[in-house]
Amino acid sequence: EVGPKSGDNVRIGKVGGEGAEAEVGGVAKLAKEGRAQRLGGVGGGRTWETAKLAAAGRKLPARIAPTSASTDAPTGAMGVLYKETGEHVRAVCLPHSAELVLVDSAIIAAAPLRLLIAGSGDALSPYFAARANAASDTAHYIGRGHRRSLAGLAVAQKSYLPLLEVAFNATT
């Protein structure tokens, strides 16, 4: 069954686009006023970030429906805040990832090719990040600053070539 059930209170709003603190606060305020039980974000990266951050601020689960495969942000337990001008302010570690990431492959396929290429780069980058982290052997900033694991490096390494092949085939 799709759509709200009898008695459900569903609100749909439009995000302004920059994922700024004021915008995140505004969405969180609407969620509080509407006694939301969860928040969703349908669209691109700044929409996902706004939904994830507002949901975390209200201690609500988030549901994300991306309209492009430009990054892996919908699946991550991190949110990014921006200034109204679009400049990066900070990354925020969230208590958990979205409870649902709903992907419609027809919508993703209809998105501009440049976004798929960007997403391919994002999917390939963990291998290089894992190598750099292994070489430096320093703690990262997620959680309590854990050190890298050999398993993480192995997964990134084993994922790189198959991802590179799929990305190449999808964009040619």
PDB file of C-alpha atoms in Angstrom:
ATOM      1  CA  GLU A   1       0.000   0.000   0.000  1.00  0.00           C
ATOM      2  CA  VAL A   2       1.416   3.358  -0.979  1.00  0.00           C
ATOM      3  CA  GLY A   3       0.573   6.749   0.501  1.00  0.00           C
ATOM      4  CA  PRO A   4      -0.656   7.925   3.851  1.00  0.00           C
ATOM      5  CA  LYS A   5      -3.060   5.774   5.795  1.00  0.00           C
ATOM      6  CA  SER A   6      -6.190   7.136   7.354  1.00  0.00           C
ATOM      7  CA  GLY A   7      -5.230   9.279  10.316  1.00  0.00           C
ATOM      8  CA  ASP A   8      -1.626   9.820   9.151  1.00  0.00           C
ATOM      9  CA  ASN A   9      -0.354  13.364   9.215  1.00  0.00           C
ATOM     10  CA  VAL A  10       1.880  13.821   6.177  1.00  0.00           C
ATOM     11  CA  ARG A  11       3.581  17.128   5.401  1.00  0.00           C
ATOM     12  CA  ILE A  12       5.550  17.820   2.259  1.00  0.00           C
ATOM     13  CA  GLY A  13       7.866  20.784   2.055  1.00  0.00           C
ATOM     14  CA  LYS A  14      10.543  22.083  -0.261  1.00  0.00           C
ATOM     15  CA  VAL A  15      14.115  22.512   0.910  1.00  0.00           C
ATOM     16  CA  GLY A  16      15.782  25.757  -0.152  1.00  0.00           C
ATOM     17  CA  GLY A  17      18.882  24.036  -1.404  1.00  0.00           C
ATOM     18  CA  GLU A  18      21.953  24.791   0.707  1.00  0.00           C
ATOM     19  CA  GLY A  19      21.627  22.570   3.790  1.00  0.00           C
ATOM     20  CA  ALA A  20      22.387  25.564   6.018  1.00  0.00           C
ATOM     21  CA  GLU A  21      21.871  25.492   9.778  1.00  0.00           C
ATOM     22  CA  ALA A  22      18.834  27.772   9.547  1.00  0.00           C
ATOM     23  CA  GLU A  23      17.241  25.455   7.002  1.00  0.00           C
ATOM     24  CA  VAL A  24      17.975  22.358   9.078  1.00  0.00           C
ATOM     25  CA  GLY A  25      16.503  24.143  12.111  1.00  0.00           C
ATOM     26  CA  GLY A  26      13.409  25.110  10.140  1.00  0.00           C
ATOM     27  CA  VAL A  27      12.773  21.527   9.057  1.00  0.00           C
ATOM     28  CA  ALA A  28      13.358  20.290  12.610  1.00  0.00           C
ATOM     29  CA  LYS A  29      10.865  22.907  13.873  1.00  0.00           C
ATOM     30  CA  LEU A  30       8.232  21.726  11.359  1.00  0.00           C
ATOM     31  CA  ALA A  31       8.859  18.142  12.486  1.00  0.00           C
ATOM     32  CA  LYS A  32       8.339  19.140  16.110  1.00  0.00           C
ATOM     33  CA  GLU A  33       5.181  21.142  15.374  1.00  0.00           C
ATOM     34  CA  GLY A  34       3.757  18.291  13.304  1.00  0.00           C
ATOM     35  CA  ARG A  35       4.784  15.665  15.878  1.00  0.00           C
ATOM     36  CA  ALA A  36       6.663  13.810  13.155  1.00  0.00           C
ATOM     37  CA  GLN A  37       7.657  10.212  13.740  1.00  0.00           C
ATOM     38  CA  ARG A  38      10.225  10.269  10.917  1.00  0.00           C
ATOM     39  CA  LEU A  39      11.647  12.623   8.312  1.00  0.00           C
ATOM     40  CA  GLY A  40      12.253  11.984   4.644  1.00  0.00           C
ATOM     41  CA  GLY A  41      14.292  13.598   1.944  1.00  0.00           C
ATOM     42  CA  VAL A  42      13.633  13.159  -1.783  1.00  0.00           C
ATOM     43  CA  GLY A  43      16.096  14.755  -4.163  1.00  0.00           C
ATOM     44  CA  GLY A  44      19.776  15.583  -4.251  1.00  0.00           C
ATOM     45  CA  GLY A  45      22.627  15.891  -1.779  1.00  0.00           C
ATOM     46  CA  ARG A  46      21.646  19.024   0.119  1.00  0.00           C
ATOM     47  CA  THR A  47      18.133  17.667   0.572  1.00  0.00           C
ATOM     48  CA  TRP A  48      19.531  14.432   2.031  1.00  0.00           C
ATOM     49  CA  GLU A  49      21.834  16.351   4.340  1.00  0.00           C
ATOM     50  CA  THR A  50      19.016  18.598   5.559  1.00  0.00           C
ATOM     51  CA  ALA A  51      16.714  15.634   6.207  1.00  0.00           C
ATOM     52  CA  LYS A  52      19.394  13.574   7.986  1.00  0.00           C
ATOM     53  CA  LEU A  53      20.544  16.463  10.183  1.00  0.00           C
ATOM     54  CA  ALA A  54      17.008  17.603  11.068  1.00  0.00           C
ATOM     55  CA  ALA A  55      16.007  14.007  11.843  1.00  0.00           C
ATOM     56  CA  ALA A  56      19.047  13.531  14.080  1.00  0.00           C
ATOM     57  CA  GLY A  57      18.316  16.821  15.836  1.00  0.00           C
ATOM     58  CA  ARG A  58      14.812  15.592  16.661  1.00  0.00           C
ATOM     59  CA  LYS A  59      16.019  12.017  17.400  1.00  0.00           C
ATOM     60  CA  LEU A  60      13.902  10.708  14.542  1.00  0.00           C
ATOM     61  CA  PRO A  61      14.671   8.123  11.881  1.00  0.00           C
ATOM     62  CA  ALA A  62      15.375   9.438   8.391  1.00  0.00           C
ATOM     63  CA  ARG A  63      14.274   8.011   5.050  1.00  0.00           C
ATOM     64  CA  ILE A  64      16.061   9.065   1.899  1.00  0.00           C
ATOM     65  CA  ALA A  65      15.051   8.724  -1.771  1.00  0.00           C
ATOM     66  CA  PRO A  66      17.894   9.939  -4.008  1.00  0.00           C
ATOM     67  CA  THR A  67      17.180  11.244  -7.502  1.00  0.00           C
ATOM     68  CA  SER A  68      20.771  10.748  -8.654  1.00  0.00           C
ATOM     69  CA  ALA A  69      23.713   8.501  -7.827  1.00  0.00           C
ATOM     70  CA  SER A  70      26.099  11.416  -7.347  1.00  0.00           C
ATOM     71  CA  THR A  71      27.437  10.355  -3.914  1.00  0.00           C
ATOM     72  CA  ASP A  72      27.052   7.693  -1.258  1.00  0.00           C
ATOM     73  CA  ALA A  73      25.787  10.303   1.220  1.00  0.00           C
ATOM     74  CA  PRO A  74      22.284   8.806   1.546  1.00  0.00           C
ATOM     75  CA  THR A  75      23.754   5.708   3.185  1.00  0.00           C
ATOM     76  CA  GLY A  76      26.214   7.420   5.522  1.00  0.00           C
ATOM     77  CA  ALA A  77      25.934   8.316   9.179  1.00  0.00           C
ATOM     78  CA  MET A  78      27.365  11.747   8.588  1.00  0.00           C
ATOM     79  CA  GLY A  79      25.705  15.032   7.724  1.00  0.00           C
ATOM     80  CA  VAL A  80      27.309  18.117   6.252  1.00  0.00           C
ATOM     81  CA  LEU A  81      26.341  21.667   7.167  1.00  0.00           C
ATOM     82  CA  TYR A  82      26.840  24.536   4.757  1.00  0.00           C
ATOM     83  CA  LYS A  83      26.658  28.318   4.906  1.00  0.00           C
ATOM     84  CA  GLU A  84      23.850  30.059   3.025  1.00  0.00           C
ATOM     85  CA  THR A  85      26.478  30.782   0.359  1.00  0.00           C
ATOM     86  CA  GLY A  86      27.131  27.068  -0.147  1.00  0.00           C
ATOM     87  CA  GLU A  87      30.477  26.967   1.659  1.00  0.00           C
ATOM     88  CA  HIS A  88      31.214  23.908   3.800  1.00  0.00           C
ATOM     89  CA  VAL A  89      30.922  24.588   7.555  1.00  0.00           C
ATOM     90  CA  ARG A  90      31.479  21.186   9.174  1.00  0.00           C
ATOM     91  CA  ALA A  91      30.717  17.504   9.056  1.00  0.00           C
ATOM     92  CA  VAL A  92      28.465  16.144  11.787  1.00  0.00           C
ATOM     93  CA  CYS A  93      28.695  12.534  12.956  1.00  0.00           C
ATOM     94  CA  LEU A  94      25.135  11.223  13.252  1.00  0.00           C
ATOM     95  CA  PRO A  95      23.995   8.493  15.653  1.00  0.00           C
ATOM     96  CA  HIS A  96      23.048   6.205  12.748  1.00  0.00           C
ATOM     97  CA  SER A  97      22.412   6.005   9.029  1.00  0.00           C
ATOM     98  CA  ALA A  98      19.008   6.499   7.432  1.00  0.00           C
ATOM     99  CA  GLU A  99      16.572   3.740   8.293  1.00  0.00           C
ATOM    100  CA  LEU A 100      15.652   3.470   4.617  1.00  0.00           C
ATOM    101  CA  VAL A 101      17.276   4.491   1.352  1.00  0.00           C
ATOM    102  CA  LEU A 102      14.760   3.960  -1.435  1.00  0.00           C
ATOM    103  CA  VAL A 103      16.286   3.945  -4.926  1.00  0.00           C
ATOM    104  CA  ASP A 104      14.267   3.916  -8.141  1.00  0.00           C
ATOM    105  CA  SER A 105      16.699   2.831 -10.866  1.00  0.00           C
ATOM    106  CA  ALA A 106      14.594   4.522 -13.579  1.00  0.00           C
ATOM    107  CA  ILE A 107      14.939   7.877 -11.774  1.00  0.00           C
ATOM    108  CA  ILE A 108      18.681   7.357 -11.280  1.00  0.00           C
ATOM    109  CA  ALA A 109      19.113   6.420 -14.958  1.00  0.00           C
ATOM    110  CA  ALA A 110      17.281   9.588 -16.035  1.00  0.00           C
ATOM    111  CA  ALA A 111      19.614  11.845 -14.028  1.00  0.00           C
ATOM    112  CA  PRO A 112      22.390  13.725 -15.848  1.00  0.00           C
ATOM    113  CA  LEU A 113      25.390  11.528 -16.738  1.00  0.00           C
ATOM    114  CA  ARG A 114      27.764  13.909 -14.942  1.00  0.00           C
ATOM    115  CA  LEU A 115      26.085  12.974 -11.636  1.00  0.00           C
ATOM    116  CA  LEU A 116      26.624   9.250 -12.271  1.00  0.00           C
ATOM    117  CA  ILE A 117      30.264   9.970 -13.092  1.00  0.00           C
ATOM    118  CA  ALA A 118      30.607  11.954  -9.851  1.00  0.00           C
ATOM    119  CA  GLY A 119      29.006   9.092  -7.941  1.00  0.00           C
ATOM    120  CA  SER A 120      31.389   6.625  -9.557  1.00  0.00           C
ATOM    121  CA  GLY A 121      34.307   8.715  -8.332  1.00  0.00           C
ATOM    122  CA  ASP A 122      32.790   8.817  -4.869  1.00  0.00           C
ATOM    123  CA  ALA A 123      32.372   5.026  -4.883  1.00  0.00           C
ATOM    124  CA  LEU A 124      35.977   4.525  -6.008  1.00  0.00           C
ATOM    125  CA  SER A 125      37.547   6.976  -3.537  1.00  0.00           C
ATOM    126  CA  PRO A 126      37.464   4.748  -0.402  1.00  0.00           C
ATOM    127  CA  TYR A 127      40.305   2.681  -1.843  1.00  0.00           C
ATOM    128  CA  PHE A 128      42.577   5.726  -1.999  1.00  0.00           C
ATOM    129  CA  ALA A 129      41.410   6.974   1.393  1.00  0.00           C
ATOM    130  CA  ALA A 130      42.050   3.533   2.925  1.00  0.00           C
ATOM    131  CA  ARG A 131      45.558   3.442   1.418  1.00  0.00           C
ATOM    132  CA  ALA A 132      46.353   6.919   2.730  1.00  0.00           C
ATOM    133  CA  ASN A 133      44.978   6.039   6.167  1.00  0.00           C
ATOM    134  CA  ALA A 134      47.044   2.833   6.250  1.00  0.00           C
ATOM    135  CA  ALA A 135      50.189   4.718   5.232  1.00  0.00           C
ATOM    136  CA  SER A 136      49.727   7.404   7.894  1.00  0.00           C
ATOM    137  CA  ASP A 137      48.450   4.985  10.566  1.00  0.00           C
ATOM    138  CA  THR A 138      46.598   7.839  12.258  1.00  0.00           C
ATOM    139  CA  ALA A 139      43.203   7.854  13.939  1.00  0.00           C
ATOM    140  CA  HIS A 140      40.293   9.193  11.893  1.00  0.00           C
ATOM    141  CA  TYR A 141      37.649  11.636  13.095  1.00  0.00           C
ATOM    142  CA  ILE A 142      34.653   9.278  13.097  1.00  0.00           C
ATOM    143  CA  GLY A 143      33.402   8.088  16.450  1.00  0.00           C
ATOM    144  CA  ARG A 144      36.221   8.098  18.980  1.00  0.00           C
ATOM    145  CA  GLY A 145      38.940   8.335  16.361  1.00  0.00           C
ATOM    146  CA  HIS A 146      39.545   4.660  15.698  1.00  0.00           C
ATOM    147  CA  ARG A 147      42.606   3.518  13.814  1.00  0.00           C
ATOM    148  CA  ARG A 148      42.280   1.847  10.440  1.00  0.00           C
ATOM    149  CA  SER A 149      41.688  -1.889  10.154  1.00  0.00           C
ATOM    150  CA  LEU A 150      43.264  -4.363   7.767  1.00  0.00           C
ATOM    151  CA  ALA A 151      39.766  -5.628   6.919  1.00  0.00           C
ATOM    152  CA  GLY A 152      38.651  -2.155   5.832  1.00  0.00           C
ATOM    153  CA  LEU A 153      41.679  -1.812   3.579  1.00  0.00           C
ATOM    154  CA  ALA A 154      41.079  -5.288   2.105  1.00  0.00           C
ATOM    155  CA  VAL A 155      37.404  -4.549   1.356  1.00  0.00           C
ATOM    156  CA  ALA A 156      38.289  -1.230  -0.282  1.00  0.00           C
ATOM    157  CA  GLN A 157      41.010  -2.903  -2.340  1.00  0.00           C
ATOM    158  CA  LYS A 158      38.818  -5.818  -3.453  1.00  0.00           C
ATOM    159  CA  SER A 159      35.953  -3.447  -4.334  1.00  0.00           C
ATOM    160  CA  TYR A 160      38.018  -1.035  -6.423  1.00  0.00           C
ATOM    161  CA  LEU A 161      38.524  -2.968  -9.686  1.00  0.00           C
ATOM    162  CA  PRO A 162      34.948  -4.326 -10.000  1.00  0.00           C
ATOM    163  CA  LEU A 163      33.568  -0.832  -9.258  1.00  0.00           C
ATOM    164  CA  LEU A 164      35.924   0.705 -11.794  1.00  0.00           C
ATOM    165  CA  GLU A 165      34.741  -1.768 -14.442  1.00  0.00           C
ATOM    166  CA  VAL A 166      31.048  -1.169 -13.709  1.00  0.00           C
ATOM    167  CA  ALA A 167      31.537   2.584 -13.665  1.00  0.00           C
ATOM    168  CA  PHE A 168      33.366   2.506 -16.984  1.00  0.00           C
ATOM    169  CA  ASN A 169      30.688   0.336 -18.616  1.00  0.00           C
ATOM    170  CA  ALA A 170      27.858   2.510 -17.245  1.00  0.00           C
ATOM    171  CA  THR A 171      29.338   5.723 -18.587  1.00  0.00           C
ATOM    172  CA  THR A 172      30.455   4.612 -22.051  1.00  0.00           C
TER     173      THR A 172
END
